[in-house]
Amino acid sequence: MSISQLSIYLCAYILPALYLFGMACVVISQHPKRLENRLVASVVFIYSLLFFEEFFRHLLPMEYSATLTKLFFGNLGLLVVGITFHLFTFLAISHERLRKPFYPTIFYVPFLVAIVAQLFNYNLISNTQYEAKGIWYVPVFNMQYYATMTVSNVFILVMFFILVAGYRKTRVIQQRNLLRFLMTSTLVILFLNIGLGYPDFAPDLPPYTFIYEGFVFSILLSISVMRYRLLPNVTKRYQTMFDLSPVSIMIVNANWDILEINERAELMLNLHDQFAVNMMKFAHTKNNQKKLRKLAFELQENGTVHGYEMSFELLHRAGVSHFAIDASIVSTGEEKIYYLMWRDVTDEVEKEKIILHMAYHDALTNLHNRAYFVTKVRRRLVEIANQTNNMGVLILLDLNHFKEVNDQFGHSLGDQVLQHTANILKKAVRKNDLVARFGGDEFVLFLHDFASRDLFYEWLVRLRSLFAANRFESKGIIVEIEPSIGIAFYPDHALTFEDLFHQADMDMYKDKESLKSMK
């Protein structure tokens, strides 16, 4: 054997073998306890052994080729197929449908059958005839060779459809990306296996040229496990706890793609494929998307966030749902991963709203109550003090003859009259005006943004007309609602709420006396 021939063997077999051996060491060193890393490292290591076997086969006389191929090349090839089936089924999560003892033993049955067949000196897959072409010992391209190649391609197609089934099943972005990459890689390997396996390239290329398809496959597998599975995800050890947790948990990347999500969160948020499993798309509104970006900013600044509030209109729920989020950030090199725990606080928020509403609203008329009105008007007076048009009007309104209504028809009907009065006032006021029930049959309003007093008096005439046109009627009982109205102008009559109220109160009694004298 010449030096040039040995150099070609070294380049064709030893260099790829050493490269694959180093790659297998890198993959297993990343996560030695993770099953997918162990399986990928095994595939890569076996392909390394296949290149070593081919190197030593060419160093020995050609009559040893059949024996070496039978003992190593064929058996290791079947073992690669079994491990790859195991790996793809595991990654596609369809292994959950298989019950022990069939899983994962079923994937290694062909390898075990081949070993048993060889013990009885029966050859199933290996070539037994070789010929020298140039510097290579090449298998004879007979029916056995082509049958073996065809079966291997069928296996590759089955693996592809396993990945497709897993891709359709999962809604986790990280898993979908991994399976999509492996599906593409599997198709590439299929075409390489067909293109390199069926033609006879000897003596220009080494025999079993499709072995370089294994070299490419090893690189693609290593990329997949390094790129998609080294993110901090939920390990299989804690997967059950993750899924059964009463807390809604999800893991997202910096683009808000959902990498992992437990069943509780899927149920609570009703996440389906139409939302594309991206929280930015799920958020729908620009305001919610802004809140998510703010959450990401706070996480990058502080590392953890507690009780972050978010609200969504979920399709499977009526109204707005409110959530409190506890979150933390994990950095893996340049990658940012967010861990989010969601709490549904809709009931709590709604109860707080009811309590807050009751604190500032009159229970009978649903108008604002005295406490809210006084606080709000004082703030309004401060706000409009420096405005160019700073005229404000405090209006005090009292129902004439209301005591007689209560005495004659009862307090229940009197309450209905008060509610009817409140509805008239709601129709009369504008968006920014304030209206409240002060107590009993007293109502109070604060209006501003009138350009002149004339415009205000025009509004007041319409208010009286509205009362005159809307009598209270119930079960044959008709009550004419006639209010006495007192007015105080800011800043002409007074500058404080107390003084304005006093002025309006005096003016209301003047109006009451005036109405009496007209009858």
Short mmCIF file of C-alpha atoms in Angstrom, two decimals:
data_model
loop_
_atom_site.label_atom_id
_atom_site.label_comp_id
_atom_site.label_asym_id
_atom_site.label_seq_id
_atom_site.Cartn_x
_atom_site.Cartn_y
_atom_site.Cartn_z
CA MET A 1 0.00 0.00 0.00
CA SER A 2 1.45 3.34 -1.07
CA ILE A 3 1.66 6.47 1.09
CA SER A 4 -0.73 8.30 -1.25
CA GLN A 5 -3.27 5.48 -0.96
CA LEU A 6 -3.03 5.49 2.83
CA SER A 7 -3.41 9.28 2.82
CA ILE A 8 -6.63 8.98 0.83
CA TYR A 9 -7.97 6.41 3.31
CA LEU A 10 -7.11 8.71 6.18
CA CYS A 11 -8.87 11.66 4.58
CA ALA A 12 -11.89 9.61 3.48
CA TYR A 13 -12.45 7.77 6.77
CA ILE A 14 -10.30 8.76 9.75
CA LEU A 15 -10.87 12.52 9.58
CA PRO A 16 -14.70 12.18 9.46
CA ALA A 17 -14.52 9.50 12.17
CA LEU A 18 -12.50 11.73 14.49
CA TYR A 19 -14.74 14.71 13.81
CA LEU A 20 -17.86 12.69 14.62
CA PHE A 21 -16.26 11.24 17.76
CA GLY A 22 -15.50 14.77 19.00
CA MET A 23 -19.03 15.90 18.17
CA ALA A 24 -20.51 12.99 20.12
CA CYS A 25 -18.41 13.99 23.15
CA VAL A 26 -19.64 17.60 22.91
CA VAL A 27 -23.32 16.58 22.67
CA ILE A 28 -23.20 14.20 25.63
CA SER A 29 -21.18 16.64 27.75
CA GLN A 30 -23.85 19.33 27.45
CA HIS A 31 -26.56 17.34 29.25
CA PRO A 32 -25.40 13.78 30.02
CA LYS A 33 -28.61 12.93 31.93
CA ARG A 34 -30.96 14.05 29.17
CA LEU A 35 -32.22 11.16 27.06
CA GLU A 36 -32.22 13.01 23.73
CA ASN A 37 -28.57 14.01 24.23
CA ARG A 38 -27.61 10.42 24.97
CA LEU A 39 -29.46 9.13 21.91
CA VAL A 40 -27.98 11.74 19.56
CA ALA A 41 -24.49 11.13 20.94
CA SER A 42 -25.01 7.39 20.37
CA VAL A 43 -26.02 7.91 16.72
CA VAL A 44 -23.05 10.19 16.07
CA PHE A 45 -20.64 7.82 17.83
CA ILE A 46 -21.89 4.81 15.82
CA TYR A 47 -21.38 6.67 12.55
CA SER A 48 -17.86 7.40 13.77
CA LEU A 49 -17.35 3.65 14.27
CA LEU A 50 -18.67 2.97 10.75
CA PHE A 51 -15.99 5.25 9.28
CA PHE A 52 -13.34 3.50 11.41
CA GLU A 53 -14.63 0.10 10.19
CA GLU A 54 -14.36 1.16 6.55
CA PHE A 55 -10.82 2.40 7.14
CA PHE A 56 -9.65 -0.90 8.63
CA ARG A 57 -11.57 -2.91 6.01
CA HIS A 58 -9.45 -1.30 3.32
CA LEU A 59 -6.24 -2.00 5.21
CA LEU A 60 -6.99 -5.76 5.25
CA PRO A 61 -7.18 -8.08 2.26
CA MET A 62 -10.45 -7.95 0.33
CA GLU A 63 -11.53 -11.46 1.46
CA TYR A 64 -12.10 -10.02 4.96
CA SER A 65 -14.54 -7.39 3.68
CA ALA A 66 -17.63 -9.63 3.82
CA THR A 67 -16.90 -10.70 7.42
CA LEU A 68 -16.21 -7.16 8.65
CA THR A 69 -19.28 -5.82 6.92
CA LYS A 70 -21.40 -8.62 8.39
CA LEU A 71 -20.12 -8.13 11.94
CA PHE A 72 -19.88 -4.35 12.07
CA PHE A 73 -21.29 -2.35 9.15
CA GLY A 74 -24.66 -4.09 8.89
CA ASN A 75 -25.29 -4.49 12.62
CA LEU A 76 -24.21 -0.95 13.49
CA GLY A 77 -26.41 0.35 10.68
CA LEU A 78 -29.44 -1.45 12.15
CA LEU A 79 -28.55 -0.12 15.59
CA VAL A 80 -28.47 3.45 14.20
CA VAL A 81 -31.94 2.90 12.73
CA GLY A 82 -33.29 1.68 16.09
CA ILE A 83 -31.75 4.54 18.06
CA THR A 84 -33.03 7.10 15.52
CA PHE A 85 -36.56 5.64 15.74
CA HIS A 86 -36.30 5.86 19.53
CA LEU A 87 -35.06 9.47 19.33
CA PHE A 88 -37.67 10.69 16.86
CA THR A 89 -40.52 9.00 18.73
CA PHE A 90 -39.31 10.51 22.00
CA LEU A 91 -39.00 14.01 20.52
CA ALA A 92 -42.39 13.76 18.81
CA ILE A 93 -43.90 12.74 22.20
CA SER A 94 -45.83 9.95 20.53
CA HIS A 95 -44.02 7.51 22.86
CA GLU A 96 -46.74 8.32 25.42
CA ARG A 97 -49.12 6.12 23.42
CA LEU A 98 -46.79 3.12 23.74
CA ARG A 99 -46.88 1.10 26.91
CA LYS A 100 -44.08 -0.87 28.48
CA PRO A 101 -42.65 -3.39 27.89
CA PHE A 102 -42.95 -2.43 24.20
CA TYR A 103 -41.35 1.00 24.64
CA PRO A 104 -38.49 1.45 23.87
CA THR A 105 -37.60 -2.23 23.22
CA ILE A 106 -39.63 -2.29 20.01
CA PHE A 107 -37.13 0.01 18.26
CA TYR A 108 -34.24 -2.40 18.76
CA VAL A 109 -35.98 -5.62 17.66
CA PRO A 110 -34.48 -5.56 14.10
CA PHE A 111 -30.98 -5.21 15.55
CA LEU A 112 -31.55 -8.11 17.96
CA VAL A 113 -33.02 -10.25 15.16
CA ALA A 114 -29.93 -9.60 13.00
CA ILE A 115 -27.63 -10.61 15.89
CA VAL A 116 -29.56 -13.84 16.44
CA ALA A 117 -29.52 -14.58 12.69
CA GLN A 118 -25.76 -14.18 12.60
CA LEU A 119 -25.38 -16.63 15.49
CA PHE A 120 -27.03 -19.19 13.24
CA ASN A 121 -24.80 -18.05 10.34
CA TYR A 122 -27.70 -16.56 8.38
CA ASN A 123 -27.04 -13.26 6.60
CA LEU A 124 -29.97 -10.82 6.37
CA ILE A 125 -28.59 -7.54 5.17
CA SER A 126 -24.82 -7.57 4.53
CA ASN A 127 -23.09 -7.90 1.20
CA THR A 128 -21.09 -11.08 0.69
CA GLN A 129 -19.50 -10.24 -2.67
CA TYR A 130 -16.85 -7.56 -3.21
CA GLU A 131 -14.61 -6.50 -6.05
CA ALA A 132 -11.60 -4.20 -6.32
CA LYS A 133 -12.07 -0.99 -8.27
CA GLY A 134 -9.08 1.28 -8.16
CA ILE A 135 -8.03 1.62 -4.51
CA TRP A 136 -11.48 0.67 -3.16
CA TYR A 137 -13.08 -2.64 -2.16
CA VAL A 138 -16.57 -2.17 -3.57
CA PRO A 139 -19.65 -4.32 -2.85
CA VAL A 140 -21.30 -5.93 -5.84
CA PHE A 141 -24.51 -4.07 -6.69
CA ASN A 142 -26.85 -7.08 -6.64
CA MET A 143 -30.50 -7.56 -5.60
CA GLN A 144 -29.54 -7.95 -1.93
CA TYR A 145 -27.76 -4.58 -1.98
CA TYR A 146 -30.67 -2.74 -3.63
CA ALA A 147 -33.21 -4.40 -1.32
CA THR A 148 -31.21 -3.23 1.71
CA MET A 149 -31.07 0.33 0.34
CA THR A 150 -34.82 0.33 -0.38
CA VAL A 151 -35.69 -0.90 3.13
CA SER A 152 -33.46 1.79 4.66
CA ASN A 153 -35.30 4.47 2.63
CA VAL A 154 -38.66 3.11 3.80
CA PHE A 155 -37.40 3.41 7.39
CA ILE A 156 -36.44 7.03 6.74
CA LEU A 157 -39.95 7.77 5.39
CA VAL A 158 -41.54 6.18 8.48
CA MET A 159 -39.33 8.37 10.68
CA PHE A 160 -40.44 11.41 8.74
CA PHE A 161 -44.13 10.64 9.32
CA ILE A 162 -43.49 10.10 13.04
CA LEU A 163 -42.11 13.65 13.15
CA VAL A 164 -45.10 14.96 11.16
CA ALA A 165 -47.51 13.35 13.64
CA GLY A 166 -45.68 14.96 16.55
CA TYR A 167 -45.61 18.34 14.81
CA ARG A 168 -49.38 18.29 14.31
CA LYS A 169 -49.96 17.32 17.91
CA THR A 170 -47.81 19.81 19.79
CA ARG A 171 -48.65 23.49 20.30
CA VAL A 172 -45.35 24.38 21.99
CA ILE A 173 -43.26 26.64 19.77
CA GLN A 174 -39.92 25.18 20.89
CA GLN A 175 -41.13 21.66 20.10
CA ARG A 176 -42.61 22.69 16.74
CA ASN A 177 -39.35 24.40 15.70
CA LEU A 178 -37.34 21.31 16.64
CA LEU A 179 -39.65 18.92 14.79
CA ARG A 180 -39.79 21.18 11.72
CA PHE A 181 -35.99 21.21 11.60
CA LEU A 182 -35.81 17.42 11.96
CA MET A 183 -38.49 16.93 9.28
CA THR A 184 -36.45 19.02 6.85
CA SER A 185 -33.25 17.17 7.86
CA THR A 186 -34.92 13.79 7.33
CA LEU A 187 -36.01 14.72 3.80
CA VAL A 188 -32.48 15.91 3.03
CA ILE A 189 -31.11 12.57 4.27
CA LEU A 190 -33.66 10.65 2.20
CA PHE A 191 -32.61 12.39 -1.02
CA LEU A 192 -28.91 11.94 -0.15
CA ASN A 193 -29.47 8.26 0.57
CA ILE A 194 -31.18 7.81 -2.80
CA GLY A 195 -28.65 9.91 -4.68
CA LEU A 196 -25.58 8.34 -3.08
CA GLY A 197 -26.83 4.81 -2.41
CA TYR A 198 -28.20 3.52 -5.70
CA PRO A 199 -25.57 4.66 -8.28
CA ASP A 200 -22.17 3.00 -8.47
CA PHE A 201 -19.55 5.76 -8.21
CA ALA A 202 -16.52 3.45 -8.04
CA PRO A 203 -13.65 3.94 -8.53
CA ASP A 204 -14.10 7.72 -8.33
CA LEU A 205 -15.65 7.73 -4.85
CA PRO A 206 -15.35 5.46 -1.79
CA PRO A 207 -17.72 2.47 -1.53
CA TYR A 208 -20.90 2.80 0.53
CA THR A 209 -20.95 6.45 -0.50
CA PHE A 210 -24.19 6.87 1.43
CA ILE A 211 -22.11 6.66 4.61
CA TYR A 212 -21.46 10.37 4.07
CA GLU A 213 -25.20 10.85 4.33
CA GLY A 214 -24.67 9.59 7.90
CA PHE A 215 -21.98 12.22 8.38
CA VAL A 216 -24.44 14.95 7.32
CA PHE A 217 -27.20 13.38 9.43
CA SER A 218 -24.96 13.39 12.51
CA ILE A 219 -24.20 17.08 12.05
CA LEU A 220 -27.90 17.95 11.61
CA LEU A 221 -28.90 15.92 14.68
CA SER A 222 -26.23 17.60 16.77
CA ILE A 223 -27.37 21.04 15.59
CA SER A 224 -30.96 20.20 16.49
CA VAL A 225 -30.21 19.11 20.03
CA MET A 226 -27.76 21.97 20.63
CA ARG A 227 -29.97 24.65 19.11
CA TYR A 228 -33.46 23.71 20.24
CA ARG A 229 -33.14 21.53 23.33
CA LEU A 230 -30.48 23.30 25.38
CA LEU A 231 -32.85 26.06 26.47
CA PRO A 232 -33.86 25.83 30.13
CA ASN A 233 -37.02 23.76 29.84
CA VAL A 234 -38.96 21.52 32.14
CA THR A 235 -37.10 18.24 32.48
CA LYS A 236 -38.96 14.95 32.25
CA ARG A 237 -38.38 14.44 35.96
CA TYR A 238 -40.58 17.43 36.79
CA GLN A 239 -42.95 17.26 33.80
CA THR A 240 -45.79 15.68 35.81
CA MET A 241 -45.49 18.30 38.56
CA PHE A 242 -45.38 21.00 35.88
CA ASP A 243 -48.55 19.73 34.20
CA LEU A 244 -50.51 19.01 37.39
CA SER A 245 -49.59 22.24 39.18
CA PRO A 246 -52.67 24.25 40.27
CA VAL A 247 -50.71 27.34 39.19
CA SER A 248 -50.79 28.35 35.51
CA ILE A 249 -47.19 28.28 34.26
CA MET A 250 -45.62 29.08 30.91
CA ILE A 251 -42.11 29.61 29.57
CA VAL A 252 -41.61 32.10 26.72
CA ASN A 253 -38.65 33.50 24.83
CA ALA A 254 -37.80 37.14 24.16
CA ASN A 255 -40.19 37.16 21.17
CA TRP A 256 -42.99 35.94 23.47
CA ASP A 257 -43.20 32.58 21.67
CA ILE A 258 -44.53 30.00 24.12
CA LEU A 259 -41.79 27.42 24.60
CA GLU A 260 -43.64 25.39 27.23
CA ILE A 261 -47.02 25.69 28.92
CA ASN A 262 -48.74 23.50 31.47
CA GLU A 263 -52.28 22.18 31.18
CA ARG A 264 -53.64 24.61 33.78
CA ALA A 265 -52.47 27.64 31.74
CA GLU A 266 -53.81 26.17 28.48
CA LEU A 267 -57.21 25.69 30.11
CA MET A 268 -57.28 29.11 31.80
CA LEU A 269 -56.23 31.08 28.71
CA ASN A 270 -57.98 28.71 26.27
CA LEU A 271 -54.89 28.68 24.05
CA HIS A 272 -55.46 27.03 20.69
CA ASP A 273 -53.64 26.90 17.38
CA GLN A 274 -55.48 29.96 16.06
CA PHE A 275 -53.47 32.11 18.47
CA ALA A 276 -50.20 30.87 16.92
CA VAL A 277 -48.91 30.25 20.47
CA ASN A 278 -47.35 33.69 20.65
CA MET A 279 -48.37 35.88 23.58
CA MET A 280 -48.03 39.11 21.57
CA LYS A 281 -50.63 37.80 19.13
CA PHE A 282 -52.75 36.45 21.97
CA ALA A 283 -52.71 39.87 23.70
CA HIS A 284 -54.73 41.29 20.74
CA THR A 285 -54.77 44.95 21.80
CA LYS A 286 -51.92 47.44 21.54
CA ASN A 287 -52.38 48.29 25.21
CA ASN A 288 -51.85 44.67 26.28
CA GLN A 289 -48.86 44.32 23.95
CA LYS A 290 -47.42 47.45 25.52
CA LYS A 291 -47.90 45.89 28.96
CA LEU A 292 -46.05 42.75 27.86
CA ARG A 293 -43.13 44.82 26.59
CA LYS A 294 -43.11 46.74 29.87
CA LEU A 295 -43.08 43.43 31.77
CA ALA A 296 -40.08 42.27 29.71
CA PHE A 297 -38.30 45.57 30.47
CA GLU A 298 -38.95 45.23 34.21
CA LEU A 299 -37.70 41.64 34.14
CA GLN A 300 -34.48 42.68 32.42
CA GLU A 301 -34.04 45.48 34.96
CA ASN A 302 -34.96 43.59 38.14
CA GLY A 303 -34.81 39.88 37.33
CA THR A 304 -38.17 39.15 38.99
CA VAL A 305 -41.62 40.76 39.00
CA HIS A 306 -44.53 40.05 41.38
CA GLY A 307 -48.22 40.78 40.95
CA TYR A 308 -47.97 42.33 37.46
CA GLU A 309 -51.52 43.08 36.29
CA MET A 310 -52.85 42.13 32.85
CA SER A 311 -56.38 42.08 31.41
CA PHE A 312 -57.68 40.15 28.39
CA GLU A 313 -60.98 39.67 26.65
CA LEU A 314 -61.00 35.88 26.29
CA LEU A 315 -63.26 34.35 23.66
CA HIS A 316 -64.49 31.59 25.98
CA ARG A 317 -65.43 34.04 28.76
CA ALA A 318 -67.84 36.92 28.97
CA GLY A 319 -66.30 40.27 29.82
CA VAL A 320 -62.72 41.10 30.73
CA SER A 321 -60.51 38.59 32.59
CA HIS A 322 -57.90 39.94 34.97
CA PHE A 323 -54.60 38.25 35.81
CA ALA A 324 -51.69 38.81 38.19
CA ILE A 325 -48.32 37.58 36.91
CA ASP A 326 -45.25 36.54 38.88
CA ALA A 327 -42.27 36.27 36.55
CA SER A 328 -38.52 35.73 36.46
CA ILE A 329 -35.87 35.84 33.73
CA VAL A 330 -33.13 33.37 32.88
CA SER A 331 -30.30 34.16 30.47
CA THR A 332 -28.65 31.42 28.40
CA GLY A 333 -25.92 33.22 26.54
CA GLU A 334 -27.66 35.72 24.29
CA GLU A 335 -31.06 34.06 24.77
CA LYS A 336 -33.58 35.51 27.26
CA ILE A 337 -36.17 33.15 28.71
CA TYR A 338 -39.13 34.32 30.81
CA TYR A 339 -40.82 32.09 33.37
CA LEU A 340 -44.40 33.27 34.01
CA MET A 341 -46.90 32.16 36.66
CA TRP A 342 -50.44 33.40 36.05
CA ARG A 343 -53.14 33.89 38.70
CA ASP A 344 -56.73 34.55 37.68
CA VAL A 345 -57.81 37.46 39.90
CA THR A 346 -60.98 38.32 37.98
CA ASP A 347 -63.26 37.56 40.94
CA GLU A 348 -61.07 39.61 43.28
CA VAL A 349 -60.98 42.56 40.87
CA GLU A 350 -64.73 42.43 40.33
CA LYS A 351 -65.34 42.33 44.09
CA GLU A 352 -63.02 45.31 44.56
CA LYS A 353 -64.91 47.16 41.83
CA ILE A 354 -68.21 46.45 43.56
CA ILE A 355 -66.85 47.61 46.91
CA LEU A 356 -65.36 50.72 45.30
CA HIS A 357 -68.61 51.40 43.44
CA MET A 358 -70.60 51.07 46.66
CA ALA A 359 -68.20 53.40 48.45
CA TYR A 360 -68.74 56.21 45.94
CA HIS A 361 -72.25 55.58 44.62
CA ASP A 362 -75.75 55.89 45.97
CA ALA A 363 -77.28 52.42 46.26
CA LEU A 364 -80.79 53.50 45.25
CA THR A 365 -80.16 55.71 42.21
CA ASN A 366 -76.65 54.54 41.22
CA LEU A 367 -75.59 58.20 41.05
CA HIS A 368 -72.42 59.31 42.79
CA ASN A 369 -72.83 59.87 46.51
CA ARG A 370 -72.02 62.93 48.62
CA ALA A 371 -68.46 61.84 49.56
CA TYR A 372 -67.39 61.28 45.96
CA PHE A 373 -69.08 64.44 44.68
CA VAL A 374 -67.48 66.75 47.26
CA THR A 375 -64.00 65.29 46.67
CA LYS A 376 -64.35 65.48 42.89
CA VAL A 377 -65.69 69.07 42.83
CA ARG A 378 -62.87 70.30 45.03
CA ARG A 379 -60.38 68.82 42.56
CA ARG A 380 -62.28 70.35 39.63
CA LEU A 381 -62.12 73.79 41.23
CA VAL A 382 -58.34 73.51 41.52
CA GLU A 383 -58.06 72.33 37.89
CA ILE A 384 -60.18 75.11 36.37
CA ALA A 385 -58.80 77.93 38.56
CA ASN A 386 -56.04 78.75 36.06
CA GLN A 387 -58.06 78.13 32.90
CA THR A 388 -59.13 80.99 30.63
CA ASN A 389 -62.78 79.99 30.73
CA ASN A 390 -63.04 78.99 34.37
CA MET A 391 -66.75 79.38 34.95
CA GLY A 392 -68.31 76.58 36.96
CA VAL A 393 -71.87 76.11 38.19
CA LEU A 394 -72.98 74.26 41.30
CA ILE A 395 -76.66 73.29 41.12
CA LEU A 396 -78.69 72.11 44.08
CA LEU A 397 -82.01 70.42 43.25
CA ASP A 398 -84.83 69.50 45.63
CA LEU A 399 -88.12 67.74 44.75
CA ASN A 400 -91.20 69.70 45.80
CA HIS A 401 -93.99 67.81 47.57
CA PHE A 402 -91.90 64.63 47.82
CA LYS A 403 -92.95 64.06 51.45
CA GLU A 404 -96.58 64.00 50.32
CA VAL A 405 -95.73 61.31 47.73
CA ASN A 406 -94.18 59.14 50.44
CA ASP A 407 -97.09 59.71 52.83
CA GLN A 408 -99.78 59.03 50.20
CA PHE A 409 -98.26 56.19 48.16
CA GLY A 410 -95.55 54.75 50.45
CA HIS A 411 -91.78 54.81 50.50
CA SER A 412 -91.48 52.10 47.85
CA LEU A 413 -93.12 54.30 45.24
CA GLY A 414 -91.15 57.29 46.59
CA ASP A 415 -87.94 55.36 45.87
CA GLN A 416 -89.11 54.79 42.30
CA VAL A 417 -89.71 58.54 41.92
CA LEU A 418 -86.15 59.19 43.08
CA GLN A 419 -84.82 56.67 40.55
CA HIS A 420 -86.93 58.31 37.84
CA THR A 421 -85.47 61.71 38.80
CA ALA A 422 -81.94 60.29 38.64
CA ASN A 423 -82.56 58.96 35.11
CA ILE A 424 -83.77 62.40 33.97
CA LEU A 425 -80.63 64.02 35.37
CA LYS A 426 -78.40 61.43 33.67
CA LYS A 427 -80.00 62.32 30.34
CA ALA A 428 -79.63 66.06 30.93
CA VAL A 429 -75.93 66.23 31.91
CA ARG A 430 -72.98 66.05 29.56
CA LYS A 431 -70.07 63.59 29.66
CA ASN A 432 -67.79 65.62 31.96
CA ASP A 433 -70.52 66.95 34.23
CA LEU A 434 -70.97 65.62 37.76
CA VAL A 435 -74.30 64.58 39.23
CA ALA A 436 -74.95 63.05 42.65
CA ARG A 437 -77.65 62.35 45.20
CA PHE A 438 -76.90 64.22 48.39
CA GLY A 439 -79.52 62.43 50.45
CA GLY A 440 -83.30 62.26 50.72
CA ASP A 441 -84.76 64.09 47.73
CA GLU A 442 -81.74 66.37 47.26
CA PHE A 443 -79.59 66.15 44.14
CA VAL A 444 -76.53 68.19 43.28
CA LEU A 445 -74.72 68.88 39.99
CA PHE A 446 -71.50 70.58 38.97
CA LEU A 447 -71.17 71.85 35.40
CA HIS A 448 -68.44 73.78 33.60
CA ASP A 449 -67.21 74.51 30.06
CA PHE A 450 -70.10 76.89 29.36
CA ALA A 451 -68.90 79.83 27.25
CA SER A 452 -71.39 82.20 28.91
CA ARG A 453 -74.20 82.36 31.44
CA ASP A 454 -76.73 82.69 28.64
CA LEU A 455 -75.76 79.25 27.34
CA PHE A 456 -76.09 77.84 30.84
CA TYR A 457 -79.56 79.30 31.30
CA GLU A 458 -80.60 77.80 27.98
CA TRP A 459 -79.50 74.43 29.35
CA LEU A 460 -81.44 75.08 32.58
CA VAL A 461 -84.62 75.80 30.62
CA ARG A 462 -84.19 72.47 28.80
CA LEU A 463 -83.73 70.73 32.15
CA ARG A 464 -87.03 72.13 33.51
CA SER A 465 -88.76 71.18 30.25
CA LEU A 466 -87.35 67.66 30.58
CA PHE A 467 -88.88 67.29 34.04
CA ALA A 468 -92.22 68.68 32.83
CA ALA A 469 -92.30 66.26 29.88
CA ASN A 470 -91.33 63.18 31.89
CA ARG A 471 -93.97 62.58 34.54
CA PHE A 472 -93.63 59.52 36.74
CA GLU A 473 -96.27 56.90 35.97
CA SER A 474 -96.72 53.50 37.64
CA LYS A 475 -99.84 51.32 37.92
CA GLY A 476 -102.18 54.21 37.27
CA ILE A 477 -100.37 56.56 39.66
CA ILE A 478 -99.08 59.79 38.07
CA VAL A 479 -96.65 62.06 39.89
CA GLU A 480 -95.65 65.43 38.51
CA ILE A 481 -91.98 66.03 39.31
CA GLU A 482 -91.35 69.69 40.05
CA PRO A 483 -87.87 70.52 41.36
CA SER A 484 -86.69 73.62 43.15
CA ILE A 485 -83.29 74.60 41.78
CA GLY A 486 -80.54 76.65 43.39
CA ILE A 487 -77.52 77.97 41.48
CA ALA A 488 -74.07 79.24 42.47
CA PHE A 489 -71.46 80.41 39.95
CA TYR A 490 -67.73 79.91 40.36
CA PRO A 491 -65.78 82.18 40.74
CA ASP A 492 -68.38 84.99 40.83
CA HIS A 493 -70.37 83.79 43.87
CA ALA A 494 -67.69 81.82 45.76
CA LEU A 495 -64.30 80.14 45.46
CA THR A 496 -64.71 77.07 47.69
CA PHE A 497 -67.12 74.18 47.61
CA GLU A 498 -68.61 75.04 51.01
CA ASP A 499 -69.34 78.61 49.99
CA LEU A 500 -70.74 77.55 46.62
CA PHE A 501 -73.01 75.02 48.29
CA HIS A 502 -74.25 77.62 50.80
CA GLN A 503 -74.99 80.07 48.00
CA ALA A 504 -76.83 77.38 45.95
CA ASP A 505 -78.80 76.32 49.02
CA MET A 506 -80.05 79.86 49.64
CA ASP A 507 -80.90 80.27 45.96
CA MET A 508 -82.85 76.99 45.98
CA TYR A 509 -85.08 78.20 48.83
CA LYS A 510 -85.72 81.41 46.93
CA ASP A 511 -86.77 79.29 43.94
CA LYS A 512 -89.02 77.17 46.18
CA GLU A 513 -90.75 80.26 47.57
CA SER A 514 -91.11 81.64 44.06
CA LEU A 515 -92.84 78.45 42.88
CA LYS A 516 -95.21 78.56 45.85
CA SER A 517 -96.19 82.19 45.17
CA MET A 518 -97.02 81.30 41.54
CA LYS A 519 -99.71 78.83 42.65
#
